[in-house]
Amino acid sequence: MSNLKEILLKKKCCKSIWFMRQAGRYLPEFRKIRSKNENFIELCLNAELSSEITLQPIKRFNLDSAIIFSDILMVPYALGQKVDFIKNKGPKLEKFNYEKFSNNNVEKFTKQLAPVYEAIRITRKKLDKKKSLISFVGGPWTILFYMMNMNQNRQEFDFLELENKNFEFILNDLIEYLCIHIENQINAGADVVQIFDSWAGLLPEKKLKDFCFKPNAEIVKFCKSNKIPNICFPKGIKEKYVDFNMFVKPDCINLDSYIDPVWASQKLKDVVIQGGLDPNMLLKTEEEMFKGATKYIKAFRDIPYVFNLGHGLLPQTDPVRVGKLINFYRNFNG
Ligand code: CP3
């Protein structure tokens, strides 16, 4: 078996499976730790616990890769913006202050995130050498979206605002910090990076290039010049996945659940494909779940494909189901 890093670098056809949010609320062992650690950011900054959580799904399911337990919002946190997680309302960030933002520097930023890098070092030592340790960042637009609190004020979310010149400066600075965070995670022992542009689908078509394609392309260029295997996830951009792939040229592209796998297998060239299965499939009957998984396995039979989902595992997922899906994929010979 090859590890994820090798699959991405050599574009190998080889079975490999992991799940987004594999370390999360659907696992009772995670909920146990979480119940004793109310502050989510502080939990992400506890290197020992972060490493323990990262390894929980590996111990339970022997998945092929581990993804470090952290969050994309650790970057705004490290840039001095207070981050709160409000029950049932998601993350809420302190009001953005441009002066405060522009007073950041690399040293300060890296120091704030030191526990994340320590968690990676601890995990790499404990993780089977054959398995990859995945690090991640948010896409620049997705981070900007949260930094401006657009997730909380969707009705006020006015795209005319995107004409604001300051956004260009902020986006460019963000790209730099995101690249530093990637480099630091790789230096600490991560093998691969995934770039989650979760809100790419909200961008109007005429803004997609400037706010999604170009920023992702810069990060991928940085990764390639440093030989860092990279996975892009421009969620929600529909048929623009084709243009994204041609413009950004990532090593691997993660599908969301709206993308038809057969269409993707014909249209997305020179790239490893990952994911796609709707996480809701794990809540249906076993038969439906296996049928859903079969569609993906068959569509990508002859091209490099990493089994995963179109979004994170849902908190209400039964871990037994997760185990069954993994076995189904591993034993599939059809
Ligand atoms: O995938 C993994 O297991 C690794 C850890 C990971 C988390 N968040 C842990 C987490 C990763 C890769 C992320 C990425 C992330 N975080 C994204 C991109 C992927 C996506 O979901 O679109 C985004 C947008 C965030 C921001 C974020 N963090 C939100 C919106 C929330 C609250 C809502 C939610 O989905 O739970 C979080 C909290 C969060 N991040 C939890 C976990 C396990 C839940 C924490 C809890 O309440 O116990």
mmCIF file of C-alpha atoms and ligand atoms in Angstrom:
data_model
loop_
_atom_site.group_PDB
_atom_site.id
_atom_site.type_symbol
_atom_site.label_atom_id
_atom_site.label_comp_id
_atom_site.label_asym_id
_atom_site.label_seq_id
_atom_site.Cartn_x
_atom_site.Cartn_y
_atom_site.Cartn_z
ATOM 1 C CA MET A 1 0.000 0.000 0.000
ATOM 2 C CA SER A 2 1.210 3.533 -0.796
ATOM 3 C CA ASN A 3 0.648 6.449 1.456
ATOM 4 C CA LEU A 4 -1.249 9.569 0.443
ATOM 5 C CA LYS A 5 1.921 11.584 -0.128
ATOM 6 C CA GLU A 6 3.171 9.032 -2.644
ATOM 7 C CA ILE A 7 -0.210 8.807 -4.378
ATOM 8 C CA LEU A 8 -0.268 12.583 -4.834
ATOM 9 C CA LEU A 9 3.327 12.933 -5.968
ATOM 10 C CA LYS A 10 3.302 9.971 -8.358
ATOM 11 C CA LYS A 11 -0.404 10.115 -9.320
ATOM 12 C CA LYS A 12 -0.622 6.440 -8.489
ATOM 13 C CA CYS A 13 -3.760 4.306 -8.731
ATOM 14 C CA CYS A 14 -3.924 2.790 -5.308
ATOM 15 C CA LYS A 15 -6.541 2.288 -2.603
ATOM 16 C CA SER A 16 -6.510 4.907 0.129
ATOM 17 C CA ILE A 17 -9.234 6.085 2.494
ATOM 18 C CA TRP A 18 -9.703 8.809 5.102
ATOM 19 C CA PHE A 19 -12.579 11.127 6.025
ATOM 20 C CA MET A 20 -12.895 14.841 6.573
ATOM 21 C CA ARG A 21 -13.879 15.444 10.225
ATOM 22 C CA GLN A 22 -12.818 11.887 11.023
ATOM 23 C CA ALA A 23 -11.778 13.189 14.438
ATOM 24 C CA GLY A 24 -14.952 14.827 15.629
ATOM 25 C CA ARG A 25 -18.257 14.764 17.421
ATOM 26 C CA TYR A 26 -19.550 11.443 16.004
ATOM 27 C CA LEU A 27 -16.871 9.685 18.080
ATOM 28 C CA PRO A 28 -17.743 9.077 21.766
ATOM 29 C CA GLU A 29 -14.044 9.198 22.644
ATOM 30 C CA PHE A 30 -13.879 12.717 21.144
ATOM 31 C CA ARG A 31 -17.039 13.858 22.944
ATOM 32 C CA LYS A 32 -15.540 12.675 26.211
ATOM 33 C CA ILE A 33 -12.493 14.922 25.820
ATOM 34 C CA ARG A 34 -14.610 17.767 24.443
ATOM 35 C CA SER A 35 -16.995 17.691 27.421
ATOM 36 C CA LYS A 36 -14.069 18.434 29.714
ATOM 37 C CA ASN A 37 -12.715 21.185 27.431
ATOM 38 C CA GLU A 38 -15.351 23.791 26.819
ATOM 39 C CA ASN A 39 -13.189 26.252 24.922
ATOM 40 C CA PHE A 40 -12.612 24.847 21.428
ATOM 41 C CA ILE A 41 -9.663 27.124 20.592
ATOM 42 C CA GLU A 42 -7.940 26.164 23.820
ATOM 43 C CA LEU A 43 -8.487 22.514 22.981
ATOM 44 C CA CYS A 44 -6.823 23.082 19.596
ATOM 45 C CA LEU A 45 -3.916 24.687 21.470
ATOM 46 C CA ASN A 46 -3.458 21.694 23.758
ATOM 47 C CA ALA A 47 -0.801 19.750 21.841
ATOM 48 C CA GLU A 48 -1.153 16.507 23.817
ATOM 49 C CA LEU A 49 -4.950 16.403 23.521
ATOM 50 C CA SER A 50 -4.908 17.533 19.892
ATOM 51 C CA SER A 51 -2.560 14.673 19.072
ATOM 52 C CA GLU A 52 -4.665 12.199 21.037
ATOM 53 C CA ILE A 53 -7.820 13.296 19.149
ATOM 54 C CA THR A 54 -5.988 13.087 15.802
ATOM 55 C CA LEU A 55 -5.115 9.464 16.512
ATOM 56 C CA GLN A 56 -8.577 8.402 17.782
ATOM 57 C CA PRO A 57 -10.019 7.484 14.347
ATOM 58 C CA ILE A 58 -6.755 5.788 13.347
ATOM 59 C CA LYS A 59 -6.907 3.557 16.421
ATOM 60 C CA ARG A 60 -10.574 2.745 15.890
ATOM 61 C CA PHE A 61 -10.590 2.216 12.095
ATOM 62 C CA ASN A 62 -6.971 1.952 10.962
ATOM 63 C CA LEU A 63 -7.621 4.655 8.333
ATOM 64 C CA ASP A 64 -4.823 5.278 5.814
ATOM 65 C CA SER A 65 -4.195 8.909 6.797
ATOM 66 C CA ALA A 66 -4.541 11.089 9.874
ATOM 67 C CA ILE A 67 -5.580 14.766 9.680
ATOM 68 C CA ILE A 68 -4.299 16.973 12.458
ATOM 69 C CA PHE A 69 -6.977 18.091 14.896
ATOM 70 C CA SER A 70 -7.056 21.875 14.615
ATOM 71 C CA ASP A 71 -9.264 24.368 12.767
ATOM 72 C CA ILE A 72 -9.013 26.724 9.803
ATOM 73 C CA LEU A 73 -9.940 29.548 12.221
ATOM 74 C CA MET A 74 -6.678 29.132 14.116
ATOM 75 C CA VAL A 75 -5.194 31.476 11.499
ATOM 76 C CA PRO A 76 -7.458 34.472 12.276
ATOM 77 C CA TYR A 77 -6.907 33.624 15.948
ATOM 78 C CA ALA A 78 -3.122 33.764 15.456
ATOM 79 C CA LEU A 79 -3.535 37.068 13.624
ATOM 80 C CA GLY A 80 -5.050 38.551 16.772
ATOM 81 C CA GLN A 81 -8.780 38.241 16.124
ATOM 82 C CA LYS A 82 -10.757 36.682 18.952
ATOM 83 C CA VAL A 83 -12.670 33.551 17.848
ATOM 84 C CA ASP A 84 -15.724 32.197 19.678
ATOM 85 C CA PHE A 85 -17.794 29.147 18.877
ATOM 86 C CA ILE A 86 -21.430 29.795 19.671
ATOM 87 C CA LYS A 87 -23.631 26.744 20.180
ATOM 88 C CA ASN A 88 -25.814 26.129 17.096
ATOM 89 C CA LYS A 89 -24.621 29.369 15.470
ATOM 90 C CA GLY A 90 -21.096 28.383 14.521
ATOM 91 C CA PRO A 91 -17.995 30.543 14.824
ATOM 92 C CA LYS A 92 -18.149 34.225 15.684
ATOM 93 C CA LEU A 93 -15.094 36.400 15.234
ATOM 94 C CA GLU A 94 -14.355 39.691 16.909
ATOM 95 C CA LYS A 95 -14.934 42.715 14.659
ATOM 96 C CA PHE A 96 -12.118 43.015 12.140
ATOM 97 C CA ASN A 97 -9.641 45.801 12.767
ATOM 98 C CA TYR A 98 -7.358 46.600 9.833
ATOM 99 C CA GLU A 99 -4.761 48.369 11.918
ATOM 100 C CA LYS A 100 -4.469 45.446 14.299
ATOM 101 C CA PHE A 101 -4.304 43.059 11.342
ATOM 102 C CA SER A 102 -1.508 44.976 9.637
ATOM 103 C CA ASN A 103 0.513 45.034 12.854
ATOM 104 C CA ASN A 104 1.120 41.300 12.649
ATOM 105 C CA ASN A 105 4.427 39.725 11.792
ATOM 106 C CA VAL A 106 5.671 36.231 10.968
ATOM 107 C CA GLU A 107 7.372 35.682 14.315
ATOM 108 C CA LYS A 108 4.322 36.595 16.355
ATOM 109 C CA PHE A 109 2.081 34.489 14.110
ATOM 110 C CA THR A 110 4.299 31.407 14.314
ATOM 111 C CA LYS A 111 4.580 31.751 18.082
ATOM 112 C CA GLN A 112 0.796 31.815 18.478
ATOM 113 C CA LEU A 113 0.517 28.569 16.539
ATOM 114 C CA ALA A 114 3.422 26.775 18.219
ATOM 115 C CA PRO A 115 1.093 24.266 19.971
ATOM 116 C CA VAL A 116 -0.332 23.182 16.587
ATOM 117 C CA TYR A 117 3.184 22.424 15.357
ATOM 118 C CA GLU A 118 3.967 20.614 18.606
ATOM 119 C CA ALA A 119 0.820 18.494 18.141
ATOM 120 C CA ILE A 120 2.071 17.550 14.668
ATOM 121 C CA ARG A 121 5.494 16.586 16.030
ATOM 122 C CA ILE A 122 3.949 14.408 18.755
ATOM 123 C CA THR A 123 1.537 12.776 16.303
ATOM 124 C CA ARG A 124 4.184 12.073 13.663
ATOM 125 C CA LYS A 125 6.229 10.172 16.245
ATOM 126 C CA LYS A 126 3.251 8.011 17.205
ATOM 127 C CA LEU A 127 1.735 7.482 13.758
ATOM 128 C CA ASP A 128 2.656 4.432 11.667
ATOM 129 C CA LYS A 129 5.351 5.535 9.169
ATOM 130 C CA LYS A 130 3.283 4.175 6.286
ATOM 131 C CA LYS A 131 0.437 6.583 7.014
ATOM 132 C CA SER A 132 0.387 10.230 5.966
ATOM 133 C CA LEU A 133 -0.284 13.042 8.382
ATOM 134 C CA ILE A 134 -2.422 15.685 6.675
ATOM 135 C CA SER A 135 -2.170 19.355 7.609
ATOM 136 C CA PHE A 136 -4.595 21.989 6.376
ATOM 137 C CA VAL A 137 -5.445 25.645 5.934
ATOM 138 C CA GLY A 138 -8.590 27.482 4.902
ATOM 139 C CA GLY A 139 -8.677 29.010 1.450
ATOM 140 C CA PRO A 140 -7.925 32.781 1.571
ATOM 141 C CA TRP A 141 -11.476 33.727 0.554
ATOM 142 C CA THR A 142 -13.012 31.381 3.143
ATOM 143 C CA ILE A 143 -10.784 32.851 5.865
ATOM 144 C CA LEU A 144 -11.678 36.390 4.759
ATOM 145 C CA PHE A 145 -15.353 35.379 4.862
ATOM 146 C CA TYR A 146 -15.040 34.421 8.548
ATOM 147 C CA MET A 147 -12.760 37.356 9.425
ATOM 148 C CA MET A 148 -15.414 39.767 8.128
ATOM 149 C CA ASN A 149 -18.084 37.806 10.008
ATOM 150 C CA MET A 150 -20.007 37.239 6.788
ATOM 151 C CA ASN A 151 -21.162 33.860 8.145
ATOM 152 C CA GLN A 152 -23.073 35.595 10.942
ATOM 153 C CA ASN A 153 -24.471 38.423 8.797
ATOM 154 C CA ARG A 154 -25.517 36.607 5.664
ATOM 155 C CA GLN A 155 -28.444 38.952 4.963
ATOM 156 C CA GLU A 156 -26.056 41.898 4.994
ATOM 157 C CA PHE A 157 -23.573 40.035 2.886
ATOM 158 C CA ASP A 158 -23.242 42.421 -0.026
ATOM 159 C CA PHE A 159 -20.968 41.501 -2.848
ATOM 160 C CA LEU A 160 -20.498 45.148 -3.769
ATOM 161 C CA GLU A 161 -18.324 45.163 -0.682
ATOM 162 C CA LEU A 162 -15.923 42.940 -2.525
ATOM 163 C CA GLU A 163 -14.996 45.971 -4.631
ATOM 164 C CA ASN A 164 -13.442 47.334 -1.484
ATOM 165 C CA LYS A 165 -9.733 47.807 -2.274
ATOM 166 C CA ASN A 166 -8.738 46.819 1.253
ATOM 167 C CA PHE A 167 -9.909 43.292 0.539
ATOM 168 C CA GLU A 168 -7.134 42.907 -2.018
ATOM 169 C CA PHE A 169 -4.477 43.883 0.531
ATOM 170 C CA ILE A 170 -5.963 41.658 3.185
ATOM 171 C CA LEU A 171 -6.224 38.719 0.794
ATOM 172 C CA ASN A 172 -2.587 39.104 -0.265
ATOM 173 C CA ASP A 173 -1.378 39.268 3.333
ATOM 174 C CA LEU A 174 -3.525 36.267 4.171
ATOM 175 C CA ILE A 175 -1.974 34.228 1.355
ATOM 176 C CA GLU A 176 1.453 34.922 2.839
ATOM 177 C CA TYR A 177 0.424 33.866 6.338
ATOM 178 C CA LEU A 178 -1.329 30.759 5.030
ATOM 179 C CA CYS A 179 1.837 29.724 3.181
ATOM 180 C CA ILE A 180 3.847 30.227 6.360
ATOM 181 C CA HIS A 181 1.369 28.080 8.277
ATOM 182 C CA ILE A 182 1.670 25.370 5.618
ATOM 183 C CA GLU A 183 5.471 25.481 5.711
ATOM 184 C CA ASN A 184 5.521 25.342 9.521
ATOM 185 C CA GLN A 185 3.165 22.358 9.573
ATOM 186 C CA ILE A 186 5.282 20.501 7.008
ATOM 187 C CA ASN A 187 8.480 21.307 8.925
ATOM 188 C CA ALA A 188 6.862 19.884 12.056
ATOM 189 C CA GLY A 189 6.220 16.564 10.283
ATOM 190 C CA ALA A 190 3.037 16.789 8.212
ATOM 191 C CA ASP A 191 3.267 15.161 4.751
ATOM 192 C CA VAL A 192 0.399 16.718 2.818
ATOM 193 C CA VAL A 193 -1.712 19.899 2.957
ATOM 194 C CA GLN A 194 -5.403 20.321 2.157
ATOM 195 C CA ILE A 195 -6.749 23.793 1.329
ATOM 196 C CA PHE A 196 -10.413 24.108 2.343
ATOM 197 C CA ASP A 197 -12.134 26.822 0.313
ATOM 198 C CA SER A 198 -15.482 25.914 1.854
ATOM 199 C CA TRP A 199 -17.304 29.089 0.772
ATOM 200 C CA ALA A 200 -16.016 29.301 -2.810
ATOM 201 C CA GLY A 201 -19.558 28.510 -3.987
ATOM 202 C CA LEU A 202 -20.857 31.817 -2.597
ATOM 203 C CA LEU A 203 -18.710 33.896 -4.933
ATOM 204 C CA PRO A 204 -20.479 35.383 -7.950
ATOM 205 C CA GLU A 205 -19.020 34.083 -11.202
ATOM 206 C CA LYS A 206 -17.226 37.322 -12.021
ATOM 207 C CA LYS A 207 -15.402 37.252 -8.673
ATOM 208 C CA LEU A 208 -14.387 33.595 -8.784
ATOM 209 C CA LYS A 209 -11.070 34.159 -10.521
ATOM 210 C CA ASP A 210 -9.810 36.952 -8.240
ATOM 211 C CA PHE A 211 -11.090 35.577 -4.944
ATOM 212 C CA CYS A 212 -10.777 31.825 -5.454
ATOM 213 C CA PHE A 213 -8.729 30.667 -8.472
ATOM 214 C CA LYS A 214 -5.833 33.121 -8.152
ATOM 215 C CA PRO A 215 -5.372 32.844 -4.359
ATOM 216 C CA ASN A 216 -5.511 29.027 -4.510
ATOM 217 C CA ALA A 217 -3.096 29.052 -7.462
ATOM 218 C CA GLU A 218 -0.601 31.102 -5.461
ATOM 219 C CA ILE A 219 -0.739 28.672 -2.579
ATOM 220 C CA VAL A 220 -0.380 25.662 -4.891
ATOM 221 C CA LYS A 221 2.568 27.360 -6.604
ATOM 222 C CA PHE A 222 4.189 27.846 -3.211
ATOM 223 C CA CYS A 223 3.535 24.179 -2.339
ATOM 224 C CA LYS A 224 4.941 22.929 -5.622
ATOM 225 C CA SER A 225 8.100 25.014 -5.300
ATOM 226 C CA ASN A 226 8.584 23.385 -1.887
ATOM 227 C CA LYS A 227 7.527 19.880 -3.049
ATOM 228 C CA ILE A 228 4.553 19.873 -0.688
ATOM 229 C CA PRO A 229 1.788 17.506 -1.876
ATOM 230 C CA ASN A 230 -1.423 19.536 -1.981
ATOM 231 C CA ILE A 231 -5.181 18.952 -2.161
ATOM 232 C CA CYS A 232 -7.613 21.745 -3.106
ATOM 233 C CA PHE A 233 -11.274 21.786 -2.116
ATOM 234 C CA PRO A 234 -13.146 24.622 -3.878
ATOM 235 C CA LYS A 235 -16.512 23.606 -2.483
ATOM 236 C CA GLY A 236 -19.690 24.519 -4.331
ATOM 237 C CA ILE A 237 -18.325 25.885 -7.606
ATOM 238 C CA LYS A 238 -20.202 23.329 -9.767
ATOM 239 C CA GLU A 239 -18.977 22.994 -13.366
ATOM 240 C CA LYS A 240 -16.254 25.558 -12.610
ATOM 241 C CA TYR A 241 -14.324 22.666 -11.066
ATOM 242 C CA VAL A 242 -12.943 22.185 -14.604
ATOM 243 C CA ASP A 243 -11.614 25.759 -14.907
ATOM 244 C CA PHE A 244 -10.351 25.662 -11.330
ATOM 245 C CA ASN A 245 -8.388 22.497 -12.024
ATOM 246 C CA MET A 246 -6.847 23.910 -15.211
ATOM 247 C CA PHE A 247 -5.965 27.255 -13.622
ATOM 248 C CA VAL A 248 -4.764 26.121 -10.193
ATOM 249 C CA LYS A 249 -3.238 22.731 -11.157
ATOM 250 C CA PRO A 250 -3.290 21.149 -7.690
ATOM 251 C CA ASP A 251 -1.881 17.660 -7.110
ATOM 252 C CA CYS A 252 -5.323 16.541 -5.951
ATOM 253 C CA ILE A 253 -8.853 17.952 -6.000
ATOM 254 C CA ASN A 254 -11.613 17.075 -3.514
ATOM 255 C CA LEU A 255 -15.121 16.785 -4.962
ATOM 256 C CA ASP A 256 -18.187 18.045 -3.149
ATOM 257 C CA SER A 257 -21.381 15.969 -3.214
ATOM 258 C CA TYR A 258 -22.959 17.977 -6.055
ATOM 259 C CA ILE A 259 -20.336 16.917 -8.575
ATOM 260 C CA ASP A 260 -21.279 13.857 -10.597
ATOM 261 C CA PRO A 261 -18.429 11.337 -10.320
ATOM 262 C CA VAL A 262 -18.668 10.107 -13.925
ATOM 263 C CA TRP A 263 -18.614 13.727 -15.178
ATOM 264 C CA ALA A 264 -15.589 14.434 -12.937
ATOM 265 C CA SER A 265 -13.748 11.336 -14.185
ATOM 266 C CA GLN A 266 -14.092 12.645 -17.760
ATOM 267 C CA LYS A 267 -13.511 16.356 -17.174
ATOM 268 C CA LEU A 268 -10.837 16.635 -14.491
ATOM 269 C CA LYS A 269 -7.487 15.762 -16.019
ATOM 270 C CA ASP A 270 -3.921 15.386 -14.691
ATOM 271 C CA VAL A 271 -5.054 15.408 -11.087
ATOM 272 C CA VAL A 272 -5.716 12.890 -8.324
ATOM 273 C CA ILE A 273 -9.398 12.989 -7.364
ATOM 274 C CA GLN A 274 -10.572 12.687 -3.767
ATOM 275 C CA GLY A 275 -13.911 12.390 -2.024
ATOM 276 C CA GLY A 276 -17.409 13.260 -3.170
ATOM 277 C CA LEU A 277 -19.712 10.855 -1.341
ATOM 278 C CA ASP A 278 -22.488 12.737 0.456
ATOM 279 C CA PRO A 279 -21.972 12.411 4.249
ATOM 280 C CA ASN A 280 -25.772 12.016 4.524
ATOM 281 C CA MET A 281 -25.338 8.609 2.843
ATOM 282 C CA LEU A 282 -23.937 7.312 6.120
ATOM 283 C CA LEU A 283 -27.290 8.134 7.749
ATOM 284 C CA LYS A 284 -29.314 6.070 5.233
ATOM 285 C CA THR A 285 -29.755 2.295 5.051
ATOM 286 C CA GLU A 286 -26.608 0.240 4.655
ATOM 287 C CA GLU A 287 -27.711 -0.797 1.204
ATOM 288 C CA GLU A 288 -28.119 2.819 0.062
ATOM 289 C CA MET A 289 -24.764 3.760 1.568
ATOM 290 C CA PHE A 290 -22.979 0.928 -0.275
ATOM 291 C CA LYS A 291 -24.791 1.808 -3.501
ATOM 292 C CA GLY A 292 -23.679 5.433 -3.129
ATOM 293 C CA ALA A 293 -20.077 4.414 -2.466
ATOM 294 C CA THR A 294 -20.088 2.012 -5.445
ATOM 295 C CA LYS A 295 -20.870 4.890 -7.812
ATOM 296 C CA TYR A 296 -17.646 6.629 -6.796
ATOM 297 C CA ILE A 297 -15.465 3.527 -6.697
ATOM 298 C CA LYS A 298 -16.592 2.479 -10.185
ATOM 299 C CA ALA A 299 -16.352 5.933 -11.760
ATOM 300 C CA PHE A 300 -12.744 6.292 -10.614
ATOM 301 C CA ARG A 301 -11.664 2.680 -11.088
ATOM 302 C CA ASP A 302 -8.970 3.521 -13.646
ATOM 303 C CA ILE A 303 -7.727 6.842 -12.355
ATOM 304 C CA PRO A 304 -5.963 7.809 -9.126
ATOM 305 C CA TYR A 305 -8.700 8.247 -6.533
ATOM 306 C CA VAL A 306 -8.661 8.707 -2.757
ATOM 307 C CA PHE A 307 -11.872 7.649 -1.058
ATOM 308 C CA ASN A 308 -13.421 10.387 1.115
ATOM 309 C CA LEU A 309 -16.617 12.419 1.399
ATOM 310 C CA GLY A 310 -18.035 15.572 -0.195
ATOM 311 C CA HIS A 311 -17.953 17.287 3.203
ATOM 312 C CA GLY A 312 -17.150 16.339 6.808
ATOM 313 C CA LEU A 313 -18.675 13.390 8.668
ATOM 314 C CA LEU A 314 -21.863 14.557 10.396
ATOM 315 C CA PRO A 315 -22.016 14.556 14.221
ATOM 316 C CA GLN A 316 -25.025 12.184 14.219
ATOM 317 C CA THR A 317 -23.148 9.496 12.223
ATOM 318 C CA ASP A 318 -22.943 6.076 13.877
ATOM 319 C CA PRO A 319 -19.247 5.095 14.143
ATOM 320 C CA VAL A 320 -20.267 1.481 13.376
ATOM 321 C CA ARG A 321 -21.438 2.707 9.967
ATOM 322 C CA VAL A 322 -18.125 4.398 9.349
ATOM 323 C CA GLY A 323 -16.392 1.071 10.008
ATOM 324 C CA LYS A 324 -18.740 -0.702 7.601
ATOM 325 C CA LEU A 325 -18.077 1.809 4.831
ATOM 326 C CA ILE A 326 -14.331 1.417 5.275
ATOM 327 C CA ASN A 327 -14.607 -2.398 5.057
ATOM 328 C CA PHE A 328 -16.868 -2.159 2.039
ATOM 329 C CA TYR A 329 -14.343 0.042 0.215
ATOM 330 C CA ARG A 330 -11.363 -2.093 1.179
ATOM 331 C CA ASN A 331 -13.033 -5.348 0.111
ATOM 332 C CA PHE A 332 -14.535 -3.992 -3.099
ATOM 333 C CA ASN A 333 -13.503 -5.989 -6.172
ATOM 334 C CA GLY A 334 -16.123 -5.406 -8.800
HETATM 335 O O1 CP3 B 1 -11.227 16.959 9.708
HETATM 336 C C1 CP3 B 1 -10.739 16.756 10.830
HETATM 337 O O2 CP3 B 1 -11.051 15.793 11.556
HETATM 338 C C2 CP3 B 1 -9.660 17.699 11.299
HETATM 339 C C3 CP3 B 1 -10.074 18.831 12.042
HETATM 340 C C4 CP3 B 1 -10.892 19.932 11.405
HETATM 341 C C5 CP3 B 1 -11.840 20.664 12.155
HETATM 342 N N1 CP3 B 1 -12.279 21.700 11.387
HETATM 343 C C6 CP3 B 1 -12.222 20.379 13.547
HETATM 344 C C7 CP3 B 1 -13.470 20.940 14.078
HETATM 345 C C8 CP3 B 1 -10.841 20.493 10.129
HETATM 346 C C9 CP3 B 1 -10.062 20.063 8.912
HETATM 347 C C10 CP3 B 1 -11.717 21.628 10.139
HETATM 348 C C11 CP3 B 1 -11.898 22.514 8.975
HETATM 349 C C12 CP3 B 1 -12.869 23.603 9.037
HETATM 350 N N2 CP3 B 1 -13.234 24.358 10.111
HETATM 351 C C13 CP3 B 1 -13.565 24.103 7.909
HETATM 352 C C14 CP3 B 1 -13.388 23.618 6.500
HETATM 353 C C15 CP3 B 1 -14.175 22.395 6.223
HETATM 354 C C16 CP3 B 1 -15.652 22.612 6.293
HETATM 355 O O3 CP3 B 1 -16.259 22.115 7.274
HETATM 356 O O4 CP3 B 1 -16.189 23.302 5.410
HETATM 357 C C17 CP3 B 1 -14.404 25.146 8.352
HETATM 358 C C18 CP3 B 1 -15.338 25.966 7.494
HETATM 359 C C19 CP3 B 1 -14.171 25.304 9.746
HETATM 360 C C20 CP3 B 1 -14.790 26.303 10.646
HETATM 361 C C21 CP3 B 1 -15.568 25.665 11.726
HETATM 362 N N3 CP3 B 1 -15.014 24.978 12.801
HETATM 363 C C22 CP3 B 1 -16.970 25.643 11.891
HETATM 364 C C23 CP3 B 1 -17.955 26.255 10.911
HETATM 365 C C24 CP3 B 1 -17.234 24.968 13.074
HETATM 366 C C25 CP3 B 1 -18.566 24.816 13.803
HETATM 367 C C26 CP3 B 1 -19.547 24.041 13.092
HETATM 368 C C27 CP3 B 1 -19.138 22.612 12.914
HETATM 369 O O5 CP3 B 1 -19.029 22.181 11.749
HETATM 370 O O6 CP3 B 1 -18.998 21.919 13.918
HETATM 371 C C28 CP3 B 1 -16.009 24.491 13.591
HETATM 372 C C29 CP3 B 1 -15.824 23.682 14.800
HETATM 373 C C30 CP3 B 1 -15.078 22.393 14.651
HETATM 374 N N4 CP3 B 1 -13.917 22.224 13.951
HETATM 375 C C31 CP3 B 1 -15.409 21.150 15.258
HETATM 376 C C32 CP3 B 1 -14.404 20.233 14.912
HETATM 377 C C33 CP3 B 1 -14.271 18.805 15.352
HETATM 378 C C34 CP3 B 1 -16.600 20.907 16.160
HETATM 379 C C35 CP3 B 1 -16.209 21.303 17.534
HETATM 380 C C36 CP3 B 1 -17.228 20.965 18.559
HETATM 381 O O7 CP3 B 1 -18.188 21.717 18.686
HETATM 382 O O8 CP3 B 1 -17.010 19.974 19.262
#
